[in-house]
Tab-separated table of C-alpha atoms in Angstrom:
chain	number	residue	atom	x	y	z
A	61	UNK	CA	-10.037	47.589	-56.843
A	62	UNK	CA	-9.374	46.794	-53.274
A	63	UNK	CA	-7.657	48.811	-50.989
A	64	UNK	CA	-4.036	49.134	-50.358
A	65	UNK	CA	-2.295	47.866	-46.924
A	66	UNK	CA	-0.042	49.946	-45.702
A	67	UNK	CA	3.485	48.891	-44.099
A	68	UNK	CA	2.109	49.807	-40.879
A	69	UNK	CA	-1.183	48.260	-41.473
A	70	UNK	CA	0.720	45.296	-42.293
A	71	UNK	CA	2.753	45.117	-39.166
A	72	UNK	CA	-0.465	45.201	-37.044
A	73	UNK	CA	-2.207	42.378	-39.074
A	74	UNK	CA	0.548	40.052	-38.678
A	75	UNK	CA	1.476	40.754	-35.387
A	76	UNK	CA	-2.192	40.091	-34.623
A	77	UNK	CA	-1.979	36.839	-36.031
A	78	UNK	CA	1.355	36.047	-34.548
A	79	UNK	CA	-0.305	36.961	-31.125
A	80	UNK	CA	-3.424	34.943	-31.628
A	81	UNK	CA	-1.261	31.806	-32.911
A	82	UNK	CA	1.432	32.328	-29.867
A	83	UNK	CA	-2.089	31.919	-27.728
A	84	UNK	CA	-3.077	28.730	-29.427
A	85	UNK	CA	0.746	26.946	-28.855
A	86	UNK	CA	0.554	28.323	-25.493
A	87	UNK	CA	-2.683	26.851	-24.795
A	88	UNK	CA	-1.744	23.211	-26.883
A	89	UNK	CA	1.265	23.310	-24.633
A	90	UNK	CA	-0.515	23.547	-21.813
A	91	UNK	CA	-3.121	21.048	-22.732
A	92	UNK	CA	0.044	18.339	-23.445
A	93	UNK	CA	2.043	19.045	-20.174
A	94	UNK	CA	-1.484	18.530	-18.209
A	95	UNK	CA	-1.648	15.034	-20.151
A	96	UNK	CA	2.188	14.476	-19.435
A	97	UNK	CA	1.709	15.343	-15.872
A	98	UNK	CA	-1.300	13.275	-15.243
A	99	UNK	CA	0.549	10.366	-17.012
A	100	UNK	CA	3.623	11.043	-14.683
A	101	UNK	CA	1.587	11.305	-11.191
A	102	UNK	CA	2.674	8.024	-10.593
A	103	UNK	CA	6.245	7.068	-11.298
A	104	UNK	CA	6.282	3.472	-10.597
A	105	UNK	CA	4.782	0.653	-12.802
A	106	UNK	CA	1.562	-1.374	-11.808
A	107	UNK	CA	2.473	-5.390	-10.148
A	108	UNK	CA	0.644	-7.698	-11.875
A	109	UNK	CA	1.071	-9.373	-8.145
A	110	UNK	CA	-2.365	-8.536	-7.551
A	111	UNK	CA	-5.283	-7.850	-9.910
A	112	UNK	CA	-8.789	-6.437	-9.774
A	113	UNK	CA	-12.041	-8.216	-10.713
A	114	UNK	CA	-11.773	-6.841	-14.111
A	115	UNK	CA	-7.744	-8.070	-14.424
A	116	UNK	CA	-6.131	-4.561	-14.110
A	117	UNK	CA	-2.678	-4.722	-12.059
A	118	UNK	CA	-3.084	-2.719	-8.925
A	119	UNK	CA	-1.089	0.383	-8.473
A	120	UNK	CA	2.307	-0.049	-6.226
A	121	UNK	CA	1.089	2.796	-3.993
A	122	UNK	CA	-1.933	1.512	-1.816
A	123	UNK	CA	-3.881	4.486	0.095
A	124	UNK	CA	-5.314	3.280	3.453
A	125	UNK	CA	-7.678	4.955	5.846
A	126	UNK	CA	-5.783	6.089	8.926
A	127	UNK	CA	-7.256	6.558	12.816
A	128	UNK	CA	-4.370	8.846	13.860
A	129	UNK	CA	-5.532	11.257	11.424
A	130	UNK	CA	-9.001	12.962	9.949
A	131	UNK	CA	-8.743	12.595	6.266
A	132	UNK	CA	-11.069	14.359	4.170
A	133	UNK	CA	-13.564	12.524	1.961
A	134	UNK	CA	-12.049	14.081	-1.018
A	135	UNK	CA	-9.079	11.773	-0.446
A	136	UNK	CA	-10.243	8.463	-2.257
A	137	UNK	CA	-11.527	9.887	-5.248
A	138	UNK	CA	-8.654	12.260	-5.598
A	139	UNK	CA	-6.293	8.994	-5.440
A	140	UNK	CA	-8.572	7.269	-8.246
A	141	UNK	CA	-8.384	10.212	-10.387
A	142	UNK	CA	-4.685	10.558	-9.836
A	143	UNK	CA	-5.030	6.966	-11.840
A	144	UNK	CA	-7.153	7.357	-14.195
A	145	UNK	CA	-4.271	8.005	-17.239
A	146	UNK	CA	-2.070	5.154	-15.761
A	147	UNK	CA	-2.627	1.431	-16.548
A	148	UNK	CA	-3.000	0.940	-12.321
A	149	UNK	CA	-5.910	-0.046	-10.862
A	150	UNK	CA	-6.590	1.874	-7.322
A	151	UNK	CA	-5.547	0.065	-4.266
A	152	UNK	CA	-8.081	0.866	-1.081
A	153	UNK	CA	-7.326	-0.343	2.826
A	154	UNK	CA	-9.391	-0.003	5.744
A	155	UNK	CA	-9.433	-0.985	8.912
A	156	UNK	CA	-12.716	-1.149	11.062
A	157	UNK	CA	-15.028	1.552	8.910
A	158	UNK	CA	-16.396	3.247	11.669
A	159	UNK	CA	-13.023	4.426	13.145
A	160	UNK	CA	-12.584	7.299	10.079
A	161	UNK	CA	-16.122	8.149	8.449
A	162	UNK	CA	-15.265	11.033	6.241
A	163	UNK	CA	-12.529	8.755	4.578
A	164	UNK	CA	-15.024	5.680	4.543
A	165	UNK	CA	-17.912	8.292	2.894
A	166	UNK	CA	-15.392	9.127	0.019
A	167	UNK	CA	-14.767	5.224	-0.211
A	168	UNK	CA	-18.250	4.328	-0.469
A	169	UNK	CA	-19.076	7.484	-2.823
A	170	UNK	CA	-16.327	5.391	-5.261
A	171	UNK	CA	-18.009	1.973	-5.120
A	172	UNK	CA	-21.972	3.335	-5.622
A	173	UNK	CA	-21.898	2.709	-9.017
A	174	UNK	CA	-23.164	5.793	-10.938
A	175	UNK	CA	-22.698	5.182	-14.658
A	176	UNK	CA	-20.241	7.582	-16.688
A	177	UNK	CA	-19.019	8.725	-13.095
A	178	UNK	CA	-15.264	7.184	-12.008
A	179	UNK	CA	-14.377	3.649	-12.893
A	180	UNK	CA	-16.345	0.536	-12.500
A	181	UNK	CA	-16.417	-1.419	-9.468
A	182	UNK	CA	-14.534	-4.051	-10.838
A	183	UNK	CA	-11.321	-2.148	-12.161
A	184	UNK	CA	-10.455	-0.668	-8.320
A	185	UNK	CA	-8.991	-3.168	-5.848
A	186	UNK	CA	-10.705	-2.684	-2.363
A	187	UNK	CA	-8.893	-4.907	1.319
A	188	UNK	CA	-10.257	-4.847	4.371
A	189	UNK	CA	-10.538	-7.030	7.446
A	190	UNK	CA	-10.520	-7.641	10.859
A	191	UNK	CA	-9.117	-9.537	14.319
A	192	UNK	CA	-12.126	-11.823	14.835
A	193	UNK	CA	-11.250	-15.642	14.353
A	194	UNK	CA	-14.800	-16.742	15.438
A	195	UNK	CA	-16.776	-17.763	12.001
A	196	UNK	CA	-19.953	-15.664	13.618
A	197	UNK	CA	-16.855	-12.764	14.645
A	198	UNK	CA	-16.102	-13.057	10.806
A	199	UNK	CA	-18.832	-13.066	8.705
A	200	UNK	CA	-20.245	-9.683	10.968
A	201	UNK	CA	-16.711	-8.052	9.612
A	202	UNK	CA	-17.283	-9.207	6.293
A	203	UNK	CA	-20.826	-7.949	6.278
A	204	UNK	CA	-19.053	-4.467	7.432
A	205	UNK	CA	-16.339	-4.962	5.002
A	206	UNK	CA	-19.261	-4.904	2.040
A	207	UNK	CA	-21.076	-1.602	2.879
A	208	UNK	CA	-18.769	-0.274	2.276
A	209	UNK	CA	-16.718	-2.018	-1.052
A	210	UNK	CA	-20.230	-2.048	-3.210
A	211	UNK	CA	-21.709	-4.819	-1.307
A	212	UNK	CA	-21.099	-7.748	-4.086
A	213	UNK	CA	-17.688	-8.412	-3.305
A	214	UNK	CA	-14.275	-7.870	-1.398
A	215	UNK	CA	-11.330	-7.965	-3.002
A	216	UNK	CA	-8.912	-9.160	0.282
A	217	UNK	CA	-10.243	-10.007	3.284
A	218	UNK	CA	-7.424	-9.918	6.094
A	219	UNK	CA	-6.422	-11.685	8.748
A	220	UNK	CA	-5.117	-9.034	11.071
A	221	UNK	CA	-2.730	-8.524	13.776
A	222	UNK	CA	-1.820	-12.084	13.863
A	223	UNK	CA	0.159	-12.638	16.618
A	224	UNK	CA	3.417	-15.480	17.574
A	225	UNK	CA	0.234	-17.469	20.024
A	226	UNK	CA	-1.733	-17.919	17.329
A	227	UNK	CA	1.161	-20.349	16.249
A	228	UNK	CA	2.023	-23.695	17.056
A	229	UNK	CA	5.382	-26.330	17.035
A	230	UNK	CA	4.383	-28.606	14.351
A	231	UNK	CA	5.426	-32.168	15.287
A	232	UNK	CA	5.844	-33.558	12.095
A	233	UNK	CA	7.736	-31.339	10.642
A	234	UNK	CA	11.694	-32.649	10.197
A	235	UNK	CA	14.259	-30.688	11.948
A	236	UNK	CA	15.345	-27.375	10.722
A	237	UNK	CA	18.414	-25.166	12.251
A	238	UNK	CA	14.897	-22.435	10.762
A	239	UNK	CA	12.797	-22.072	13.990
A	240	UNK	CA	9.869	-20.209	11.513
A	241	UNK	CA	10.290	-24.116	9.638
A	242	UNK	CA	8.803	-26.047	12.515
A	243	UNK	CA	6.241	-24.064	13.228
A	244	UNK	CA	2.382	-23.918	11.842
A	245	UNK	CA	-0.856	-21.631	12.173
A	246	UNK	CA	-2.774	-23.100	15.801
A	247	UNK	CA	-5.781	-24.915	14.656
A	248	UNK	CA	-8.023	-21.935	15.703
A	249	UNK	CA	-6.212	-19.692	13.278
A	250	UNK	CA	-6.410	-22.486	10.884
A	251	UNK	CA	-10.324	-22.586	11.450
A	252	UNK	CA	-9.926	-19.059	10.573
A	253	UNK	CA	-8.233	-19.145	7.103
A	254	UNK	CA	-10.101	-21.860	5.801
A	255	UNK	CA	-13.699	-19.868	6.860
A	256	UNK	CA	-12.129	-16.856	4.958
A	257	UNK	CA	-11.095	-19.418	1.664
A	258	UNK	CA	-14.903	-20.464	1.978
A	259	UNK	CA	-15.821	-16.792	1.018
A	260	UNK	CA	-12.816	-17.130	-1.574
A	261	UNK	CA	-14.536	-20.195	-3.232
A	262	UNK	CA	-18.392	-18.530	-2.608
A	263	UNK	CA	-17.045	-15.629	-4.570
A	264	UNK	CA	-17.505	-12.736	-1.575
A	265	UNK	CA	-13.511	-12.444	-1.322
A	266	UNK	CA	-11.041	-12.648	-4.260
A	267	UNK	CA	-7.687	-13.171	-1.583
A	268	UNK	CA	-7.036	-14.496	1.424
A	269	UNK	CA	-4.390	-12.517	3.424
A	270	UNK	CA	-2.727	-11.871	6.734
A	271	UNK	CA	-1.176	-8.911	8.660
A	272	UNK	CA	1.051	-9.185	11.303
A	273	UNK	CA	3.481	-7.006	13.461
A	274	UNK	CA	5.883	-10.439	13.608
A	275	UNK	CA	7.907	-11.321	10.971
A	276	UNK	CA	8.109	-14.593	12.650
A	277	UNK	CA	4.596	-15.085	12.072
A	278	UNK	CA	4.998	-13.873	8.783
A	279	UNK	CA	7.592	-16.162	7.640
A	280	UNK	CA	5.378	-19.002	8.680
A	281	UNK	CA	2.106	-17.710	7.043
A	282	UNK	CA	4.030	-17.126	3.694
A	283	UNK	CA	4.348	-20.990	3.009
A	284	UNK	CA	0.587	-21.727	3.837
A	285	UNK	CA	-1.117	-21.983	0.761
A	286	UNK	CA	-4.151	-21.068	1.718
A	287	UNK	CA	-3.031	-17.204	2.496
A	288	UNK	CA	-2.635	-15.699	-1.104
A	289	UNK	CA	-0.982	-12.128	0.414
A	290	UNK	CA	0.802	-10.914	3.722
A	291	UNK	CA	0.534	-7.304	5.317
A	292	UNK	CA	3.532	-6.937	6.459
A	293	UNK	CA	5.538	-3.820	8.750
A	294	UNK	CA	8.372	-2.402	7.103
A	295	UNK	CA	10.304	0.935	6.877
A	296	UNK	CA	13.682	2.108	7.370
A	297	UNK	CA	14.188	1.749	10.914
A	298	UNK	CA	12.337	-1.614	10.780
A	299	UNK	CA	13.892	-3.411	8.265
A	300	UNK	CA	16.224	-6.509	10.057
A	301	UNK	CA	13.787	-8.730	10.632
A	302	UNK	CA	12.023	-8.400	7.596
A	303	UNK	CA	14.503	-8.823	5.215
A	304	UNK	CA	16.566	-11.309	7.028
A	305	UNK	CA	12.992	-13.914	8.365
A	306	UNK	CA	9.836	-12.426	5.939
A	307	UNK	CA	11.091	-11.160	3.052
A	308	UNK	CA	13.314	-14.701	2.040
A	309	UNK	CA	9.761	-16.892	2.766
A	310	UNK	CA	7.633	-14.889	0.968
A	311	UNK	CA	10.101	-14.902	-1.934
A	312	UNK	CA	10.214	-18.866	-1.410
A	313	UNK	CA	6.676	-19.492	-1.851
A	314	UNK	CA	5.744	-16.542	-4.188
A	315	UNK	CA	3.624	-14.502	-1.309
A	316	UNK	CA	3.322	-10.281	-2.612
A	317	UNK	CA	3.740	-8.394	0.504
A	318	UNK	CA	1.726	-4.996	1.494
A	319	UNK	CA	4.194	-2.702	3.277
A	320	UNK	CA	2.414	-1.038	6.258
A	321	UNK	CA	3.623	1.873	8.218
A	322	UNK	CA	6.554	2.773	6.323
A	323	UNK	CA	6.522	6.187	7.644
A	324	UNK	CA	6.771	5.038	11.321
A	325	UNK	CA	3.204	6.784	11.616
A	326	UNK	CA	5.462	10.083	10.292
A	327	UNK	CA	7.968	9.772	12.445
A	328	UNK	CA	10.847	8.788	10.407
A	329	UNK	CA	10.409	13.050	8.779
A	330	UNK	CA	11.044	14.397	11.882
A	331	UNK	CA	13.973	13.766	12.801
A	332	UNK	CA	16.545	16.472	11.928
A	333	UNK	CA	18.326	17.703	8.667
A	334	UNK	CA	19.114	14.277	7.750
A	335	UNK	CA	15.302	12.768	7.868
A	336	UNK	CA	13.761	11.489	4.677
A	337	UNK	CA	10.638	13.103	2.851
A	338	UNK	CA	7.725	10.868	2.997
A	339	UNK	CA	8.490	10.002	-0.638
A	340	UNK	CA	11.726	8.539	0.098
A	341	UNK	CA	10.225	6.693	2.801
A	342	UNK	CA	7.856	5.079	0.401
A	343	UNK	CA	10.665	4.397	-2.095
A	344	UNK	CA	13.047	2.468	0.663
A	345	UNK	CA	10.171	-0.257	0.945
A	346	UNK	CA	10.544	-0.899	-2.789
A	347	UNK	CA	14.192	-1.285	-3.281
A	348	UNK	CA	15.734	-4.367	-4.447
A	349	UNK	CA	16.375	-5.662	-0.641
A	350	UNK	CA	12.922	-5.448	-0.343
A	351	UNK	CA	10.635	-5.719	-4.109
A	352	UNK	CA	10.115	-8.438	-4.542
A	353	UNK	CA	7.974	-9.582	-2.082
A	354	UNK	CA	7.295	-5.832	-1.663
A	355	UNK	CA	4.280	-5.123	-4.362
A	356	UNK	CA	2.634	-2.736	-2.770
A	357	UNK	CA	3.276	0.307	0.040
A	358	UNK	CA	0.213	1.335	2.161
A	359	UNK	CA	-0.204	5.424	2.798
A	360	UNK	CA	-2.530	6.894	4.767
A	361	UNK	CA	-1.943	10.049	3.245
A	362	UNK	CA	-3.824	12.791	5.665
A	363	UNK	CA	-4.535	14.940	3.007
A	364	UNK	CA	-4.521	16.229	-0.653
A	365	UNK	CA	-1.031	17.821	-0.618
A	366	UNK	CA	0.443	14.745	1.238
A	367	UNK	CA	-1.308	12.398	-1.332
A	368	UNK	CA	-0.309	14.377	-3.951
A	369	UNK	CA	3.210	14.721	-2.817
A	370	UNK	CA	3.403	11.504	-1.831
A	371	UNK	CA	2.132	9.971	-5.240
A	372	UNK	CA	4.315	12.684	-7.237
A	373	UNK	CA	7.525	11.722	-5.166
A	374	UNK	CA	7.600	7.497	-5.050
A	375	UNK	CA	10.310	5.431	-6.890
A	376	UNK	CA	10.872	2.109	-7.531
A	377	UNK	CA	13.679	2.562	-4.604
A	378	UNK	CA	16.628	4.826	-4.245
A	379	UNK	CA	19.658	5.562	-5.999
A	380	UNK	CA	23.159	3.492	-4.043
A	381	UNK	CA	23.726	6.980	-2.287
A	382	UNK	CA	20.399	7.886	-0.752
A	383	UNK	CA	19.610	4.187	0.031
A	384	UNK	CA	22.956	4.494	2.307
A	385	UNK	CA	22.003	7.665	3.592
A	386	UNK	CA	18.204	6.469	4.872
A	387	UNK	CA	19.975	2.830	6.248
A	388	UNK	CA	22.410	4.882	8.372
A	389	UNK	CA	19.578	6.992	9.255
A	390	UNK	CA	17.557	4.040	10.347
A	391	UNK	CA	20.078	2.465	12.314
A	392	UNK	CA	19.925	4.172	15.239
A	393	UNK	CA	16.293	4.624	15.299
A	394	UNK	CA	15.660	0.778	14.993
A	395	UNK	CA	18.377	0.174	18.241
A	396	UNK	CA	17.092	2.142	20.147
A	397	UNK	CA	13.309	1.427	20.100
A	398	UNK	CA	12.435	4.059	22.189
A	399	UNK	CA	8.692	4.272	20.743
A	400	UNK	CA	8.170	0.212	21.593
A	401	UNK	CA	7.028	0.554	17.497
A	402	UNK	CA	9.112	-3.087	17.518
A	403	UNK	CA	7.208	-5.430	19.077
A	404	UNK	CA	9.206	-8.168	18.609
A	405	UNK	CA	12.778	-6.546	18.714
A	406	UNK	CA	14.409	-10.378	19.487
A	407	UNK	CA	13.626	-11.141	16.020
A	408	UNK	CA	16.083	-8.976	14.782
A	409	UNK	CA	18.580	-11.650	15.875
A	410	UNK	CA	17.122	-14.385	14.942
A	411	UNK	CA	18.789	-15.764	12.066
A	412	UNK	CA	22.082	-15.148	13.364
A	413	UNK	CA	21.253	-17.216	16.547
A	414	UNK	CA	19.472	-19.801	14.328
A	415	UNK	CA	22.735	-20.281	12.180
């Protein structure tokens, strides 16, 4: 017959198999929080404000290529990856693509098309622009714009640094106590929008939109139909002006806003005990004062740990408390003006004088 087991024997069997089946839940465990935590990387839902090629909602947190800083080339497809488990498509900026190449290389790694390899082309959401108003000043930017977004197609071409001159008093329009209601783009910035809706129609660009440092200019742009989305300046200690002149246009004439240089170009962390984390800084520009119009916040994360932390940390705003806290905070800050970031400090005031 077969051999007796001993008690001892018996023990050491089953504690064997107790140890090798602790192993396997440890490792299933680990397997499920790596899912969960991929799932989680990004805390706040998708706006169906903007869409890819492909129809996927873009994610709320946009990552932009930033000249203060060298950002590794690692950066974009880290971001993408970060994605891949959510239902958000990847959001891309860039300025002028020769100011950062390491960024622009990991951008234009993303958009060669290498089957099996990262997503397609048309499920990642890629804006660029530039200041040129000329149509010859243009359609060089756009031709930048596309060697670097996969060369078919941009998904936003913008209008950038639009400035209060490239307005003008429109004569027609009926009195309004509003000063942003009686104005209208000049006729060269005009030219401009309607060279950029030619691409639109041509199918080079998917959306027309603007940035601007003036939320005068912003207010005005929002009810042009022809500009589909603003780029608009908003944190903390820059936050009268857009929620008192922007923020109630674009809400009037359904415009998402991009919120640029929430940070303060990471200023607003260093100041003191009291100073926000960058998350929190991210999380002010989508409270309810400010989302909606507020769809999406641009970083320009400087590396993986920032990204990461960054991406890990944002809200869809900030409990009654902290959103106190960060207002206080920003009060001084935005007074003061000591950095000039406010180029247009007057417009603080402006409905109040306008009343």
């Amino acid at each position: 017959g077969f051999p007796s087991i001993g008690s001892s024997d018996h023990h050491r069997i089953t504690g064997h198999g107790h140890c090798k089946m602790a192993m396997i839940v440890s490792l299933l465990l680990l397997l499920v929080l790596a899912d969960v935590g991929n799932a989680l990387s990004l805390h706040v839902p998708p706006t169906p404000a903007l869409s890819t090629k492909s129809g996927k909602p873009v994610a709320r947190y946009g990552l932009g290529g930033a000249a203060r800083s060298t950002q590794p080339s690692s950066l974009p497809s880290l971001y993408v990856n970060e994605l891949t488990s959510t239902a958000a498509a990847p959001f891309l900026f860039y300025y002028n693509p020769h100011r950062y190449p390491q960024f622009m290389s990991g951008i234009k790694d993303l958009t060669t098309v290498r089957e099996g390899q990262g997503p397609p082309r048309e499920d990642m959401f890629i804006a660029s622009g530039g200041t040129e108003r000329t149509p010859a000043g243009l359609d060089q930017r756009l031709d930048d714009c596309l060697e670097y977004s996969g060369g078919a197609y941009l998904d936003c071409f913008v209008l950038e640094y639009v400035s209060p001159e490239e307005l003008a008093v429109d004569v027609l329009a009926p009195w309004n106590p509003d000063p942003t209601k009686r104005l209208m783009p000049h006729p060269d910035l005009t030219a401009a929008i309607n060279h950029v809706r030619g691409w639109v129609d041509e199918g080079k660009v998917r959306y027309c939109g603007i940035s601007t440092h003036s939320h005068v200019v912003g207010a005005v742009l929002a009810g042009v139909e022809e500009v589909d989305a603003l780029m608009i300046r908003y944190n903390l200690a820059h936050k009268d002006a857009a929620e008192e002149v922007t923020f109630p246009s674009a809400r009037e004439n359904n415009k998402p806003v991009i919120a640029f240089t929430t940070t303060r170009w990471n200023d607003l962390q260093e100041g003191g005990p009291n100073a926000p984390t960058t998350a929190e800084c991210l999380s002010f520009a989508l409270g309810k004062q400010a989302s909606p119009p507020v769809e999406v916040v641009l970083h320009s994360a400087r590396d993986e740990e920032e990204l990461e932390e960054a991406m890990e940390g944002i809200q869809m705003g900030l409990d009654e408390e902290d959103e106190k806290r960060l207002r206080l905070y920003g009060e001084s800050i935005e007074a003061a003006n000591e950095d000039f970031y406010d180029e247009y400090p007057e417009e603080r005031f402006l409905k109040v004088s306008s009343a």
